[in-house]
Amino acid sequence: MFTVAGGVIAVTVFNMTLAKVPSIALLKLIGAPDRVIVGMIVQSALILGVCAFVASVIVSHLLFPHFPRTVVLLPSDHAQFFVVTVLICLAASWAGIHRAFQVRAREVLA
Amino acid sequence: MNLALKDIGNDIVRFTLATLGVGAILVATIGINGLYRGVVYEALLIVNNFDADLWVVQGDGLGPFTEKSYVSGSLDNRLEGVPGVREARRFIEFNKQFLVDGQRKGITIVGLDYPKDHGEWLTLIDGRRLEAGHYEAIADKSLGAVVGDVLRLGRDDYSVVGIVSGQVDPGGDPLLFVTIVDAQAIDLFAPSEAVLLNRQSRSLSPNPSAQKAVSPRWRSHWSRAPIPRPYGNRSFVGEMSTCSRAKKSATPCSTAASGVSGSRFWRLSSPCLRWPAALSPSLFST
């Protein structure tokens, strides 16, 4: 299940990076160091992951008590899922970083 | 200036949609994990509720939750005589379909050993616990009944005196807590047609022990309900398996059993009552 979640998050982060390609090219042109660009991608992936996790926990607690079967929501499970989500976001941001490194600064001039 | 925040602020719609997408998949993951934990929790519910140190069940089997397990009606008294046993309680559980509010519903009836067990271990959300030996029941919320409802189970009317929440069997059917004798009565109830057919097929059976069962002396007890099941030559209290139910004692017991309960057994009130009419011939082939 986490593999699927990881895949979805990777695709989402990759698409976010794709949308930023012109901005990344401009940053490279004005001489921003790599760590700034990588930092931006990783941070946006983490913010996405954390916000999505908080939203999902809230929705779970509103939705699952109304299920016909017992759904057990444990705080220890939530903590575990949070850690896994952060790890998945970090791993998924690799896809975006890889794409960002392929951006040539000259593209923005085209 | 934080580039990531600026970038998100630049296109907030895109970020919100991405969050919703990732959030949806996380909700699904949390749900799947929670459902699995819920299944395990429901399967262990009765065992954890009763919290016995030892369960005594029919020998050579895996009962009472994986298969049927019948033990003798006097087992709890005999076990209380075993050194090291502080308390023994009986246990009955079976699933049957009933008409509730015009709808057929599957309900799992759990028998509580009444004078010893009023259901103190149940967390009520409404009503009270059992205070009479007959015709009272504690229902789970998922049954849809409220305190004061009267349910027709078998031959008698049972009034719901308490409501609990989350007490379901592993199949999802609500639990209904009644006294042991009431549970026996409900289990033994069969419509008149079924009783007559059973009696007829038993009298036609080639099995000699089945023929002997239809005795005039037994028929004189027919009008009394409930009629207990026979145990005859089938000695179900053979080997004690490792489980029995008891209260946790403060001092550790020196022997293996610190309390026992029979699963699904019947009190034989008099030796002449042997064969109830409600059994099919196949049960007589031992």
mmCIF file of N, CA and C in Angstrom, chain A residues 22-57:
data_model
loop_
_atom_site.group_PDB
_atom_site.id
_atom_site.type_symbol
_atom_site.label_atom_id
_atom_site.label_comp_id
_atom_site.label_asym_id
_atom_site.label_seq_id
_atom_site.Cartn_x
_atom_site.Cartn_y
_atom_site.Cartn_z
ATOM 1 N N PRO A 22 10.507 26.558 -15.885
ATOM 2 C CA PRO A 22 10.968 27.901 -16.285
ATOM 3 C C PRO A 22 11.610 28.656 -15.123
ATOM 4 N N SER A 23 11.006 28.561 -13.932
ATOM 5 C CA SER A 23 11.563 29.260 -12.774
ATOM 6 C C SER A 23 12.928 28.690 -12.417
ATOM 7 N N ILE A 24 13.057 27.368 -12.523
ATOM 8 C CA ILE A 24 14.351 26.742 -12.201
ATOM 9 C C ILE A 24 15.410 27.188 -13.192
ATOM 10 N N ALA A 25 15.025 27.263 -14.467
ATOM 11 C CA ALA A 25 15.974 27.707 -15.483
ATOM 12 C C ALA A 25 16.423 29.131 -15.189
ATOM 13 N N LEU A 26 15.501 29.990 -14.817
ATOM 14 C CA LEU A 26 15.846 31.374 -14.492
ATOM 15 C C LEU A 26 16.785 31.444 -13.293
ATOM 16 N N LEU A 27 16.482 30.628 -12.288
ATOM 17 C CA LEU A 27 17.346 30.585 -11.112
ATOM 18 C C LEU A 27 18.769 30.184 -11.488
ATOM 19 N N LYS A 28 18.857 29.195 -12.359
ATOM 20 C CA LYS A 28 20.199 28.753 -12.760
ATOM 21 C C LYS A 28 20.911 29.856 -13.538
ATOM 22 N N LEU A 29 20.125 30.557 -14.324
ATOM 23 C CA LEU A 29 20.719 31.626 -15.128
ATOM 24 C C LEU A 29 21.293 32.724 -14.254
ATOM 25 N N ILE A 30 20.547 33.108 -13.218
ATOM 26 C CA ILE A 30 21.042 34.175 -12.356
ATOM 27 C C ILE A 30 22.083 33.661 -11.366
ATOM 28 N N GLY A 31 22.405 32.367 -11.473
ATOM 29 C CA GLY A 31 23.541 31.864 -10.719
ATOM 30 C C GLY A 31 23.201 31.295 -9.360
ATOM 31 N N ALA A 32 21.959 30.880 -9.154
ATOM 32 C CA ALA A 32 21.624 30.285 -7.852
ATOM 33 C C ALA A 32 22.350 28.958 -7.701
ATOM 34 N N PRO A 33 22.931 28.714 -6.542
ATOM 35 C CA PRO A 33 23.625 27.433 -6.348
ATOM 36 C C PRO A 33 22.623 26.272 -6.353
ATOM 37 N N ASP A 34 23.172 25.087 -6.617
ATOM 38 C CA ASP A 34 22.299 23.911 -6.722
ATOM 39 C C ASP A 34 21.503 23.668 -5.457
ATOM 40 N N ARG A 35 22.160 23.930 -4.308
ATOM 41 C CA ARG A 35 21.488 23.583 -3.061
ATOM 42 C C ARG A 35 20.215 24.399 -2.878
ATOM 43 N N VAL A 36 20.181 25.583 -3.436
ATOM 44 C CA VAL A 36 18.945 26.387 -3.312
ATOM 45 C C VAL A 36 17.806 25.714 -4.053
ATOM 46 N N ILE A 37 18.133 25.257 -5.280
ATOM 47 C CA ILE A 37 17.076 24.632 -6.088
ATOM 48 C C ILE A 37 16.627 23.320 -5.451
ATOM 49 N N VAL A 38 17.613 22.496 -5.060
ATOM 50 C CA VAL A 38 17.267 21.222 -4.413
ATOM 51 C C VAL A 38 16.468 21.477 -3.147
ATOM 52 N N GLY A 39 16.895 22.499 -2.380
ATOM 53 C CA GLY A 39 16.182 22.837 -1.149
ATOM 54 C C GLY A 39 14.736 23.194 -1.414
ATOM 55 N N MET A 40 14.521 23.951 -2.504
ATOM 56 C CA MET A 40 13.165 24.364 -2.834
ATOM 57 C C MET A 40 12.286 23.159 -3.142
ATOM 58 N N ILE A 41 12.837 22.224 -3.928
ATOM 59 C CA ILE A 41 12.039 21.062 -4.314
ATOM 60 C C ILE A 41 11.727 20.193 -3.098
ATOM 61 N N VAL A 42 12.772 19.949 -2.303
ATOM 62 C CA VAL A 42 12.568 19.082 -1.140
ATOM 63 C C VAL A 42 11.584 19.705 -0.167
ATOM 64 N N GLN A 43 11.746 21.024 0.050
ATOM 65 C CA GLN A 43 10.840 21.678 1.001
ATOM 66 C C GLN A 43 9.399 21.648 0.518
ATOM 67 N N SER A 44 9.197 21.902 -0.773
ATOM 68 C CA SER A 44 7.811 21.885 -1.240
ATOM 69 C C SER A 44 7.239 20.480 -1.161
ATOM 70 N N ALA A 45 8.071 19.447 -1.404
ATOM 71 C CA ALA A 45 7.577 18.068 -1.271
ATOM 72 C C ALA A 45 7.195 17.779 0.176
ATOM 73 N N LEU A 46 8.031 18.251 1.114
ATOM 74 C CA LEU A 46 7.743 17.990 2.532
ATOM 75 C C LEU A 46 6.486 18.718 2.986
ATOM 76 N N ILE A 47 6.337 19.966 2.550
ATOM 77 C CA ILE A 47 5.141 20.722 2.934
ATOM 78 C C ILE A 47 3.902 20.012 2.391
ATOM 79 N N LEU A 48 4.017 19.540 1.128
ATOM 80 C CA LEU A 48 2.903 18.801 0.539
ATOM 81 C C LEU A 48 2.570 17.578 1.375
ATOM 82 N N GLY A 49 3.608 16.819 1.732
ATOM 83 C CA GLY A 49 3.399 15.581 2.484
ATOM 84 C C GLY A 49 2.765 15.835 3.837
ATOM 85 N N VAL A 50 3.280 16.838 4.548
ATOM 86 C CA VAL A 50 2.774 17.116 5.888
ATOM 87 C C VAL A 50 1.333 17.597 5.828
ATOM 88 N N CYS A 51 1.043 18.521 4.909
ATOM 89 C CA CYS A 51 -0.336 19.012 4.797
ATOM 90 C C CYS A 51 -1.290 17.891 4.415
ATOM 91 N N ALA A 52 -0.852 17.047 3.470
ATOM 92 C CA ALA A 52 -1.714 15.936 3.049
ATOM 93 C C ALA A 52 -1.934 14.978 4.204
ATOM 94 N N PHE A 53 -0.889 14.722 4.998
ATOM 95 C CA PHE A 53 -1.036 13.800 6.122
ATOM 96 C C PHE A 53 -2.010 14.333 7.153
ATOM 97 N N VAL A 54 -1.859 15.604 7.501
ATOM 98 C CA VAL A 54 -2.761 16.202 8.498
ATOM 99 C C VAL A 54 -4.204 16.145 7.998
ATOM 100 N N ALA A 55 -4.386 16.500 6.720
ATOM 101 C CA ALA A 55 -5.732 16.452 6.150
ATOM 102 C C ALA A 55 -6.282 15.035 6.179
ATOM 103 N N SER A 56 -5.429 14.041 5.860
ATOM 104 C CA SER A 56 -5.928 12.666 5.806
ATOM 105 C C SER A 56 -6.295 12.164 7.190
ATOM 106 N N VAL A 57 -5.527 12.536 8.216
ATOM 107 C CA VAL A 57 -5.873 12.095 9.576
ATOM 108 C C VAL A 57 -7.214 12.689 9.993
#
